[in-house]
PDB file of C-alpha atoms in Angstrom:
ATOM      1  CA  ARG M  95      -0.390   2.952 -16.785  1.00 70.00           C
ATOM      2  CA  LYS M  96      -1.481   5.648 -18.682  1.00 72.00           C
ATOM      3  CA  LEU M  97      -4.871   4.357 -17.977  1.00 72.00           C
ATOM      4  CA  GLN M  98      -4.224   3.716 -14.658  1.00 73.00           C
ATOM      5  CA  ASP M  99      -2.645   6.492 -13.789  1.00 77.00           C
ATOM      6  CA  ARG M 100      -6.989   8.401 -14.870  1.00 74.00           C
ATOM      7  CA  ALA M 101      -8.952   5.657 -12.918  1.00 71.00           C
ATOM      8  CA  GLU M 102      -6.926   6.581 -10.092  1.00 71.00           C
ATOM      9  CA  GLY M 103      -6.058  10.469 -10.739  1.00 76.00           C
ATOM     10  CA  ARG M 104      -3.311  10.512 -11.508  1.00 83.00           C
ATOM     11  CA  VAL M 105      -3.848  12.521 -14.417  1.00 82.00           C
ATOM     12  CA  SER M 106      -6.071  15.226 -15.442  1.00 85.00           C
ATOM     13  CA  ALA M 107      -8.950  13.914 -18.162  1.00 82.00           C
ATOM     14  CA  GLU M 108      -7.671  17.132 -20.256  1.00 87.00           C
ATOM     15  CA  ALA M 109      -3.955  15.365 -20.377  1.00 87.00           C
ATOM     16  CA  PHE M 110      -5.084  12.037 -21.049  1.00 82.00           C
ATOM     17  CA  ALA M 111      -6.807  13.361 -24.153  1.00 85.00           C
ATOM     18  CA  ALA M 112      -3.811  15.123 -25.375  1.00 89.00           C
ATOM     19  CA  GLN M 113      -1.783  11.804 -24.340  1.00 87.00           C
ATOM     20  CA  CYS M 114      -3.857   9.526 -26.456  1.00 84.00           C
ATOM     21  CA  GLN M 115      -4.548  12.295 -29.326  1.00 87.00           C
ATOM     22  CA  ALA M 116      -0.961  12.230 -28.911  1.00 90.00           C
ATOM     23  CA  HIS M 117      -0.433   8.341 -29.051  1.00 86.00           C
ATOM     24  CA  ALA M 118      -3.366   7.806 -31.861  1.00 87.00           C
ATOM     25  CA  LYS M 119      -1.574  10.099 -33.957  1.00 88.00           C
ATOM     26  CA  GLU M 120       2.275   8.215 -33.860  1.00 87.00           C
ATOM     27  CA  LEU M 121       0.815   4.721 -35.403  1.00 84.00           C
ATOM     28  CA  CYS M 122      -0.925   6.051 -37.289  1.00 86.00           C
ATOM     29  CA  ASN M 123       1.053   7.089 -39.183  1.00 88.00           C
ATOM     30  CA  ALA M 124       3.187   3.855 -38.512  1.00 85.00           C
ATOM     31  CA  PRO M 125       2.654   0.440 -40.972  1.00 85.00           C
ATOM     32  CA  GLY M 126      -1.244  -0.927 -40.133  1.00 83.00           C
ATOM     33  CA  GLY M 127      -1.525   2.162 -38.240  1.00 82.00           C
ATOM     34  CA  LEU M 128      -4.733   1.928 -38.477  1.00 82.00           C
ATOM     35  CA  ASP M 129      -5.409  -1.835 -37.515  1.00 84.00           C
ATOM     36  CA  LEU M 130      -2.709  -1.204 -34.592  1.00 83.00           C
ATOM     37  CA  LEU M 131      -4.684   1.873 -33.902  1.00 83.00           C
ATOM     38  CA  ARG M 132      -8.657  -0.236 -33.706  1.00 83.00           C
ATOM     39  CA  MET M 133      -6.147  -2.842 -31.281  1.00 83.00           C
ATOM     40  CA  THR M 134      -4.907  -0.281 -28.933  1.00 83.00           C
ATOM     41  CA  SER M 135      -8.876   1.320 -28.391  1.00 81.00           C
ATOM     42  CA  HIS M 136     -10.366  -1.976 -28.412  1.00 77.00           C
ATOM     43  CA  MET M 137      -7.809  -2.429 -25.494  1.00 77.00           C
ATOM     44  CA  TYR M 138      -7.883   0.216 -23.599  1.00 78.00           C
ATOM     45  CA  ARG M 139     -11.563   0.457 -23.230  1.00 77.00           C
ATOM     46  CA  THR M 140     -11.783  -3.117 -22.035  1.00 75.00           C
ATOM     47  CA  GLN M 141      -9.278  -1.867 -19.236  1.00 75.00           C
ATOM     48  CA  ALA M 142     -11.165   1.409 -18.853  1.00 73.00           C
ATOM     49  CA  LYS M 143     -14.660  -0.839 -18.047  1.00 70.00           C
ATOM     50  CA  LYS M 144     -11.663  -2.736 -15.636  1.00 69.00           C
ATOM     51  CA  TYR M 145     -10.747   0.318 -13.468  1.00 68.00           C
ATOM     52  CA  ALA M 146     -14.200   1.697 -13.810  1.00 67.00           C
ATOM     53  CA  ARG M 147     -15.763  -0.140 -11.198  1.00 66.00           C
ATOM     54  CA  ARG M 148     -19.294   0.657 -12.389  1.00 64.00           C
ATOM     55  CA  TRP M 149     -22.196  -1.873 -10.901  1.00 62.00           C
ATOM     56  CA  TRP M 150     -20.478  -2.637  -7.805  1.00 69.00           C
ATOM     57  CA  GLY M 151     -17.492  -4.253  -9.856  1.00 63.00           C
ATOM     58  CA  LEU M 152     -19.322  -6.690 -11.696  1.00 70.00           C
ATOM     59  CA  GLU M 153     -18.679  -4.684 -15.531  1.00 67.00           C
ATOM     60  CA  GLY M 154     -15.660  -5.454 -14.800  1.00 67.00           C
ATOM     61  CA  ILE M 155     -15.765  -9.430 -13.914  1.00 73.00           C
ATOM     62  CA  VAL M 156     -18.607  -9.448 -17.652  1.00 74.00           C
ATOM     63  CA  THR M 157     -15.570  -7.932 -19.164  1.00 71.00           C
ATOM     64  CA  GLU M 158     -12.779 -10.165 -18.109  1.00 76.00           C
ATOM     65  CA  VAL M 159     -15.258 -13.314 -19.706  1.00 78.00           C
ATOM     66  CA  LYS M 160     -16.146 -11.471 -23.220  1.00 78.00           C
ATOM     67  CA  ASP M 161     -12.384 -10.563 -23.521  1.00 76.00           C
ATOM     68  CA  ALA M 162     -10.863 -14.242 -22.354  1.00 79.00           C
ATOM     69  CA  PHE M 163     -13.953 -15.548 -24.680  1.00 79.00           C
ATOM     70  CA  SER M 164     -12.321 -13.461 -26.851  1.00 77.00           C
ATOM     71  CA  ARG M 165      -9.093 -14.005 -26.474  1.00 76.00           C
ATOM     72  CA  VAL M 166     -10.155 -18.232 -27.342  1.00 82.00           C
ATOM     73  CA  SER M 167     -12.633 -17.447 -30.757  1.00 82.00           C
ATOM     74  CA  GLN M 168      -9.605 -14.800 -31.983  1.00 79.00           C
ATOM     75  CA  GLY M 169      -6.700 -18.088 -31.259  1.00 84.00           C
ATOM     76  CA  CYS M 170      -8.959 -20.149 -33.425  1.00 84.00           C
ATOM     77  CA  SER M 171      -9.368 -17.243 -36.159  1.00 84.00           C
ATOM     78  CA  LEU M 172      -6.019 -17.415 -36.420  1.00 84.00           C
ATOM     79  CA  VAL M 173      -5.969 -21.644 -36.458  1.00 88.00           C
ATOM     80  CA  MET M 174      -8.206 -22.066 -39.196  1.00 88.00           C
ATOM     81  CA  GLY M 175      -7.143 -19.154 -41.430  1.00 88.00           C
ATOM     82  CA  ALA M 176      -3.353 -21.104 -41.096  1.00 89.00           C
ATOM     83  CA  LEU M 177      -4.970 -24.780 -41.264  1.00 90.00           C
ATOM     84  CA  LYS M 178      -6.612 -23.186 -44.727  1.00 91.00           C
ATOM     85  CA  ALA M 179      -3.327 -21.189 -46.041  1.00 91.00           C
ATOM     86  CA  SER M 180      -2.223 -24.761 -45.138  1.00 91.00           C
ATOM     87  CA  ARG M 181      -5.128 -26.927 -47.618  1.00 92.00           C
ATOM     88  CA  MET M 182      -4.324 -24.080 -50.452  1.00 93.00           C
ATOM     89  CA  THR M 183      -1.407 -24.523 -50.663  1.00 93.00           C
ATOM     90  CA  ARG M 184      -0.229 -28.070 -50.979  1.00 93.00           C
ATOM     91  CA  ASP M 185      -3.880 -28.211 -53.037  1.00 92.00           C
ATOM     92  CA  ALA M 186      -1.350 -25.250 -55.608  1.00 92.00           C
ATOM     93  CA  ILE M 187       1.455 -28.287 -55.750  1.00 93.00           C
ATOM     94  CA  GLN M 188      -0.529 -31.183 -56.619  1.00 92.00           C
ATOM     95  CA  ARG M 189      -2.575 -28.376 -59.588  1.00 92.00           C
ATOM     96  CA  LYS M 190       1.021 -27.904 -60.371  1.00 91.00           C
ATOM     97  CA  LYS M 191       2.327 -31.268 -60.385  1.00 90.00           C
ATOM     98  CA  LEU M 192      -0.753 -32.686 -62.278  1.00 90.00           C
ATOM     99  CA  ASN M 193      -0.250 -29.960 -64.691  1.00 89.00           C
ATOM    100  CA  GLN M 194       3.793 -30.925 -65.165  1.00 89.00           C
ATOM    101  CA  THR M 195       2.665 -34.549 -65.533  1.00 87.00           C
ATOM    102  CA  ALA M 196       0.161 -33.840 -68.562  1.00 85.00           C
ATOM    103  CA  ALA M 197       2.995 -31.280 -70.089  1.00 85.00           C
ATOM    104  CA  ALA M 198       5.085 -33.965 -70.458  1.00 84.00           C
ATOM    105  CA  ALA M 199       2.832 -36.964 -71.468  1.00 83.00           C
ATOM    106  CA  GLU M 200       1.549 -34.736 -73.760  1.00 81.00           C
ATOM    107  CA  GLY M 201       5.514 -33.870 -74.763  1.00 72.00           C
ATOM    108  CA  GLY M 202       6.825 -37.278 -74.388  1.00 59.00           C
ATOM    109  CA  GLY M 203       3.505 -38.707 -77.300  1.00 51.00           C
ATOM    110  CA  GLY M 204       4.420 -36.238 -79.615  1.00 48.00           C
ATOM    111  CA  ALA M 205       7.857 -36.538 -79.753  1.00 48.00           C
ATOM    112  CA  GLN M 206       7.693 -40.986 -80.218  1.00 48.00           C
ATOM    113  CA  GLY M 207       4.538 -39.940 -83.218  1.00 43.00           C
TER     114      GLY M 207
END
């Protein structure tokens, strides 16, 4: 909404900059603030390119395509990360079972001998 108001001239450049700075300070003070600020600034840049209507609107179209590819890439990264975490957990559980089995075998053999 802020970007749309600025793009349509309802908000001055100075007022928009002040709003953005205040919002950035709020985000920085929140837990994980720098990451929130990075995501917000990326979204603002993407939306600004769509509103700018430069190059007869082609920049907005290119930005939308790039944004779609970015979402697909992020989704794939999340899935790959989840699969890697699952595999690491499975491997850790298997190592723990092997260690417990080996410890039981050593303990059991010593008690009989």
